[in-house]
Coordinates of C-alpha atoms in Angstrom, one line a residue:
X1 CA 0.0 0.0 0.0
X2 CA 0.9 3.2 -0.8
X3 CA 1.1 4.4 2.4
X4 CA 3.9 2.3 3.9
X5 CA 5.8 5.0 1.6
X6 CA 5.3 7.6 3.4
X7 CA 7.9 9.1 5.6
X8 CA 7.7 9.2 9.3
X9 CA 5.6 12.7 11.1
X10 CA 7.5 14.7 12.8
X11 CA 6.7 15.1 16.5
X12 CA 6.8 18.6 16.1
X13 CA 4.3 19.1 13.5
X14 CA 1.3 21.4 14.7
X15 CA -2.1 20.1 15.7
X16 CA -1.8 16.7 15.5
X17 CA -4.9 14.5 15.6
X18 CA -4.3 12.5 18.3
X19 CA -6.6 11.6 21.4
X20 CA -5.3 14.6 24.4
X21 CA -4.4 13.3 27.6
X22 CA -6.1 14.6 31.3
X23 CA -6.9 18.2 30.6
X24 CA -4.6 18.9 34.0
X25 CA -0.8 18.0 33.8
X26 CA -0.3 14.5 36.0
X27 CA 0.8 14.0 39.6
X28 CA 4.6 13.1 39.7
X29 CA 6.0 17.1 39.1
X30 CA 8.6 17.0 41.3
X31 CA 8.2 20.1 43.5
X32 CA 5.0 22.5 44.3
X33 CA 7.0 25.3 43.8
X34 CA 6.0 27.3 40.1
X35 CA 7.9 29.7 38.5
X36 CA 7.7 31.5 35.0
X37 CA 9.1 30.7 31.8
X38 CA 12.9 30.1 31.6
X39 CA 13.0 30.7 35.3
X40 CA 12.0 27.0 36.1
X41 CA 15.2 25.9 34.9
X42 CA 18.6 26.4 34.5
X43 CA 20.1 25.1 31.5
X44 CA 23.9 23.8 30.7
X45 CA 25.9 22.3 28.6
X46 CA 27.6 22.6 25.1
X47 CA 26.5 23.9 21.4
X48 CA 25.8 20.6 19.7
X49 CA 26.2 18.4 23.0
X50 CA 22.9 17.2 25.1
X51 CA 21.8 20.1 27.2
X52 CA 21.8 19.2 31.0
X53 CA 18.2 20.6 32.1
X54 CA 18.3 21.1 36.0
X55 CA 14.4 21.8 37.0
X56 CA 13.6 24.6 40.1
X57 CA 10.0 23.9 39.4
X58 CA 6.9 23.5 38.3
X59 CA 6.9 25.5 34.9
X60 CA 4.4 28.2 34.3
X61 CA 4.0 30.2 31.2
X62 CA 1.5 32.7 29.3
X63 CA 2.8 34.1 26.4
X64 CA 5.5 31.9 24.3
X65 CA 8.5 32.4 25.3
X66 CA 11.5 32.4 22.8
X67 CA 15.2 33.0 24.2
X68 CA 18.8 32.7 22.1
X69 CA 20.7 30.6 24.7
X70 CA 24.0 30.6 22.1
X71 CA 24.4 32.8 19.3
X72 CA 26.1 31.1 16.3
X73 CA 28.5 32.5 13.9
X74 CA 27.1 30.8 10.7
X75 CA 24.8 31.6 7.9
X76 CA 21.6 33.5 8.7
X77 CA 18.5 31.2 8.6
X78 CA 15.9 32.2 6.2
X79 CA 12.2 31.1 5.3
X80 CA 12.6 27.7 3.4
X81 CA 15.7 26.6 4.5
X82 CA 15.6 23.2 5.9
X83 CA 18.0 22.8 8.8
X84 CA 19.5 19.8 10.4
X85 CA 18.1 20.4 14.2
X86 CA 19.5 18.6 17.8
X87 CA 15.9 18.8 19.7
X88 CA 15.7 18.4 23.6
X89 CA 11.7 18.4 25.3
X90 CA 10.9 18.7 28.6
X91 CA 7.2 18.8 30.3
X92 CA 6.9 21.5 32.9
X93 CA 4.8 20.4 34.7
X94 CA 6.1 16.9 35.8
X95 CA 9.7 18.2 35.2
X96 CA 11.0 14.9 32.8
X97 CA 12.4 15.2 29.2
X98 CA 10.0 13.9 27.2
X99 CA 12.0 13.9 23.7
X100 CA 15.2 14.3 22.1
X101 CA 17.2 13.7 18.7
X102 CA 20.9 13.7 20.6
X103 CA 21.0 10.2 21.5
X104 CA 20.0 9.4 17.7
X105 CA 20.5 12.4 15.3
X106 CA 19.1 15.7 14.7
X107 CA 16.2 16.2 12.4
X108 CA 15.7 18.0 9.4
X109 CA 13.2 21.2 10.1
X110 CA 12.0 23.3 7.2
X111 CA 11.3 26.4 8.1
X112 CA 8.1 27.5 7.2
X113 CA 4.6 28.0 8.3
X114 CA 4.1 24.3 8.4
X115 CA 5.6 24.6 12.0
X116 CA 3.4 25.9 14.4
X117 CA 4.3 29.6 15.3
X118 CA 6.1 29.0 18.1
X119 CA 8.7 27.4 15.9
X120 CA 8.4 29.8 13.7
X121 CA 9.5 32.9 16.0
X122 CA 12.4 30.2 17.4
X123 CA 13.9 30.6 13.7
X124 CA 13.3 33.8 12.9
X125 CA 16.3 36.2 12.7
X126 CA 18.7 33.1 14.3
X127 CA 22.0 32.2 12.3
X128 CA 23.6 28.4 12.6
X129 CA 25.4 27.1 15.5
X130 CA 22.8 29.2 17.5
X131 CA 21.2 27.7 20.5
X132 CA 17.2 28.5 21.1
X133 CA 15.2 27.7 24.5
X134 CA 11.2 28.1 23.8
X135 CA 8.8 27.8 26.7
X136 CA 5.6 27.5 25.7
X137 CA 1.7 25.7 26.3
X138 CA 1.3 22.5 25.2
X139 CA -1.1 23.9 22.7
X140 CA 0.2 26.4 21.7
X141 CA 3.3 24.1 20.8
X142 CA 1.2 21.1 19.1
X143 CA -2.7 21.8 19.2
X144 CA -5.5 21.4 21.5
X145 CA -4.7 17.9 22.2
X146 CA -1.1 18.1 23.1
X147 CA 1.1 15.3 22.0
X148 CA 0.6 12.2 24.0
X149 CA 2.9 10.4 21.8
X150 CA 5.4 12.6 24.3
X151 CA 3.9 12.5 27.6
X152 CA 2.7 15.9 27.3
X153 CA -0.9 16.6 28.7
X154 CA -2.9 19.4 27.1
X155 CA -2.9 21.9 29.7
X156 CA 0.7 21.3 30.8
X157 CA 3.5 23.2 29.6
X158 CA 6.8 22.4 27.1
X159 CA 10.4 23.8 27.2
X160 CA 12.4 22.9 24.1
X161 CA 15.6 23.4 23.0
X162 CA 17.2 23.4 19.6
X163 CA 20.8 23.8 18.2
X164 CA 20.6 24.3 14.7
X165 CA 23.4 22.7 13.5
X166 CA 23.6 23.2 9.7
X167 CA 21.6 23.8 6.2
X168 CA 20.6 20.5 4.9
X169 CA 21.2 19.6 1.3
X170 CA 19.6 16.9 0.1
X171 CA 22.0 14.5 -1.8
X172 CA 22.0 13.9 -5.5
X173 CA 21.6 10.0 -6.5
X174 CA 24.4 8.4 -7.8
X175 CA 23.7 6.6 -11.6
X176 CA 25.0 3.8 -11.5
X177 CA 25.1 0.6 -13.8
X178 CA 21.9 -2.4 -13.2
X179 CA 24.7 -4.6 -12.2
X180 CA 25.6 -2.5 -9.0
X181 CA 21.9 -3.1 -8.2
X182 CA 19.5 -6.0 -7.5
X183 CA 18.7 -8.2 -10.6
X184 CA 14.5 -8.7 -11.0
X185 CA 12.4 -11.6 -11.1
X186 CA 10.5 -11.8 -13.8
X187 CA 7.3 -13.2 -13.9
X188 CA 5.4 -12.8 -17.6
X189 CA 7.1 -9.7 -17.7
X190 CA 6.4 -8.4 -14.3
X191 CA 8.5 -7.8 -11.6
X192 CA 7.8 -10.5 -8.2
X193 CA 10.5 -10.0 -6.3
X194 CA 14.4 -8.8 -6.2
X195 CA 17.6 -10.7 -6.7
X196 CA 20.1 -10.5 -4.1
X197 CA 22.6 -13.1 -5.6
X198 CA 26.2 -11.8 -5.4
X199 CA 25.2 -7.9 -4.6
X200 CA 27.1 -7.0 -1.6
X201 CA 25.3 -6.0 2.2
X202 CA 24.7 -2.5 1.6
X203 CA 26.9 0.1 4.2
X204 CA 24.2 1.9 6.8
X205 CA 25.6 5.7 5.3
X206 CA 25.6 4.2 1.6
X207 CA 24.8 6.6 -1.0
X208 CA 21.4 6.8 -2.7
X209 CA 22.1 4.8 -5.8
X210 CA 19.7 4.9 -9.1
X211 CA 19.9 2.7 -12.5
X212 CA 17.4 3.5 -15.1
X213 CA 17.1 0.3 -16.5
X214 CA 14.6 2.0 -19.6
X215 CA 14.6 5.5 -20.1
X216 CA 10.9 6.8 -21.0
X217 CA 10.1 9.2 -23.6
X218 CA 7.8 10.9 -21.4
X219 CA 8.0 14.5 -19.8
X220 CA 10.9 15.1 -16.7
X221 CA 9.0 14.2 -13.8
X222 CA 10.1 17.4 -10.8
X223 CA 9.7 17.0 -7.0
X224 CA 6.1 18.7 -6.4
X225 CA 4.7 16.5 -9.2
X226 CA 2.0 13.4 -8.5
X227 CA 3.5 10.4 -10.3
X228 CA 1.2 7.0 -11.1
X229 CA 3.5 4.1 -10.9
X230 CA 3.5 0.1 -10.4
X231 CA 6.4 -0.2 -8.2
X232 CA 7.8 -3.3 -5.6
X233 CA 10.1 -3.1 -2.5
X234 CA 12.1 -5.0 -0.7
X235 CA 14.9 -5.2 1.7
X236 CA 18.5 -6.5 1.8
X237 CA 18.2 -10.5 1.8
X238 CA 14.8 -10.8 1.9
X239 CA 13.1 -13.8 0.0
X240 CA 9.8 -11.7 -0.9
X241 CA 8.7 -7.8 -0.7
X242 CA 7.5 -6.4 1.7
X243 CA 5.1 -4.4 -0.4
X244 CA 4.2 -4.3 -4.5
X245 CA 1.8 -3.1 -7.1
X246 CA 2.2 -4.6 -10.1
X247 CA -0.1 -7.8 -8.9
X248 CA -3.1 -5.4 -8.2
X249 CA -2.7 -1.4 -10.2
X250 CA -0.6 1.2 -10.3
X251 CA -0.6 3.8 -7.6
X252 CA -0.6 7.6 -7.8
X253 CA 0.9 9.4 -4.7
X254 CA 2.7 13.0 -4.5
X255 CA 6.1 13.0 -4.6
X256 CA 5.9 15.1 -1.4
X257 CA 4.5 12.5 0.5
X258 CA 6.8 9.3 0.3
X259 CA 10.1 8.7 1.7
X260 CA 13.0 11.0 0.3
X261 CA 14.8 8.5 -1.8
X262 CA 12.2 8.1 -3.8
X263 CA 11.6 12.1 -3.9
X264 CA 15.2 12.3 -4.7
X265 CA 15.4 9.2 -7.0
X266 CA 12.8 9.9 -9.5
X267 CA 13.6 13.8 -9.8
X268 CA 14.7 14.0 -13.4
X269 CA 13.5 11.3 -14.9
X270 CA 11.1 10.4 -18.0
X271 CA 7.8 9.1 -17.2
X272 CA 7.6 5.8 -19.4
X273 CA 11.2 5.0 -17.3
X274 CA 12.0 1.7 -15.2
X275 CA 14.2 2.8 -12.3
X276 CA 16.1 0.7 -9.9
X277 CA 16.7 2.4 -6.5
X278 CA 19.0 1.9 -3.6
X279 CA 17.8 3.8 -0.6
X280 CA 20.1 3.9 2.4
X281 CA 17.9 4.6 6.2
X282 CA 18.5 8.0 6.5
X283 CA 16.3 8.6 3.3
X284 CA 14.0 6.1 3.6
X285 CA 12.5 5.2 7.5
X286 CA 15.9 5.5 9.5
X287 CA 15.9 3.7 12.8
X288 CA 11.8 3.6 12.4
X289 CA 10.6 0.2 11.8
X290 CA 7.6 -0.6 9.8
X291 CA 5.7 -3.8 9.1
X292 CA 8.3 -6.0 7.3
X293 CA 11.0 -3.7 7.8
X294 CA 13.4 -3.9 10.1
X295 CA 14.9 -0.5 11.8
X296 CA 17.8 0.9 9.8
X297 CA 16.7 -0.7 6.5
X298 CA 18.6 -0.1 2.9
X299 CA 15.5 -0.2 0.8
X300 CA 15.2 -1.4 -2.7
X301 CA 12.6 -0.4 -5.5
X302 CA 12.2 -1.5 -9.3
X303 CA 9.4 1.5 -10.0
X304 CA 7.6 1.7 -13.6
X305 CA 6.8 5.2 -14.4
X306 CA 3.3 5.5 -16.1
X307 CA 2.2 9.0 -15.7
X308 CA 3.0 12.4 -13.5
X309 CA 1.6 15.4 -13.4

């Protein structure tokens, strides 16, 4: 289905649809004492390093709350950029971190109104290598509901950090010859499945490799185009996919909307094309695990262009 192909949410995506918890924050804050905004805490630690968060108290706030912690000496960030972020979350009312990307690595925030605002004013006028404290209501964070996904109640308050740590590029695929890539098995024409036979265990920070077995005479598909295709994927080893099309019908989805390989991978190429694609974790799910696919997951795709528009 065509929604195993889509990437990931991002926790820190406004208004998510998600069942709030107990309209009052829960009963393990650590002390009774309340204090306002950045004065519940004080905050350590180095640019680019886990912050060390020690808690006064409870955590009150009314306006949001936006403070530059570090200032960075790098490039300005403007609207549309996309930067690579280290994100720490605490609640403030039970005084726990609820979230963050340090133990892992950062995420990849585009600045825009897609954020909720006070994300938004976090960014604005910062420069990289800068480090930003918000403090802030759980809904005006993330919504009405809050986000129980992070132990955050609706009425209870969030203090987030972010160190923005660089402009992402996205990389470029590498073209590369069929034989680099899977072979297909062929069934009256139509892919089943993937041949692994004498292909090499693909390295975790590979590059995003692409063979276009048959080059289309179709328009140039772009990035903010809808593409119909038959496509089936599968991982390293496995003996069958873990999802495919060209048994039931092809499948239209926005380029948008699926993981960034295949974004990436079919950017530039001619509708009527069969593509072969290597996708290495960071552009495909990362250390997210779906049905079928284990966490940290090269992915592999033979995709038949039929339309885009």
């Amino acid at each position: 289905m065509l929604r195993r192909l889509r990437r990931p949410a991002l926790l820190l995506l406004p208004a998510m649809l998600l069942a709030s918890l107990t309209a009052c924050g829960s009963d393990n804050g650590s002390s009774s004492s309340t204090y306002e905004g950045l004065d519940a805490v004080t905050i350590t630690g180095d640019f680019g390093k886990v912050p060390t968060v020690d808690w006064k108290g409870e955590m009150t706030t009314g306006d949001v709350g936006v403070k530059t912690l570090v200032k960075g000496d790098g490039v300005a960030v403007k609207t549309g950029d996309k930067i690579l972020t280290n994100i720490w979350i605490g609640n403030g009312y039970t005084q726990q971190k609820t979230f963050t990307t340090y133990d892992d690595k950062p995420q990849v925030l585009t600045v825009d109104d897609k954020l909720s605002k006070p994300f938004v004013e976090a960014f604005a006028n910062q420069t990289i290598g800068s480090r930003v404290a918000i403090t802030a209501s759980a809904s005006d964070l993330f919504g009405d509901a809050g986000n129980p996904q992070l132990q955050i109640a609706n009425k209870d308050t969030v203090l987030v950090i972010l160190d923005l740590m660089e402009v992402y590029t996205a990389p470029k695929p590498v073209d590369v010859g069929k034989g680099k890539l899977p072979g297909l098995i062929l069934k009256k024409g139509e892919p089943t499945g993937l041949d692994f036979k004498g292909l090499p265990r693909p390295k975790a920070n590979g590059d995003l490799l692409r063979s276009i077995v048959k080059v289309g005479k179709g328009k140039t598909v772009t990035s903010s185009m809808t593409v119909t295709a038959n496509y089936l994927g599968q991982v390293y080893g496995a003996k069958k996919p873990f999802d495919e099309s060209y048994s039931k019908k092809p499948v239209p989805f926005a380029l948008t909307g699926v993981v960034q390989g295949w974004t990436l991978g079919l950017s530039g190429v001619k509708v009527g094309s069969r593509v072969l694609l290597e996708i290495p974790p960071d552009l495909g799910y990362g250390s997210q695990a779906q049905t079928n696919i284990p966490a940290d997951s090269t992915l592999y795709f033979v995709i038949d262009i039929i339309s885009a528009k």
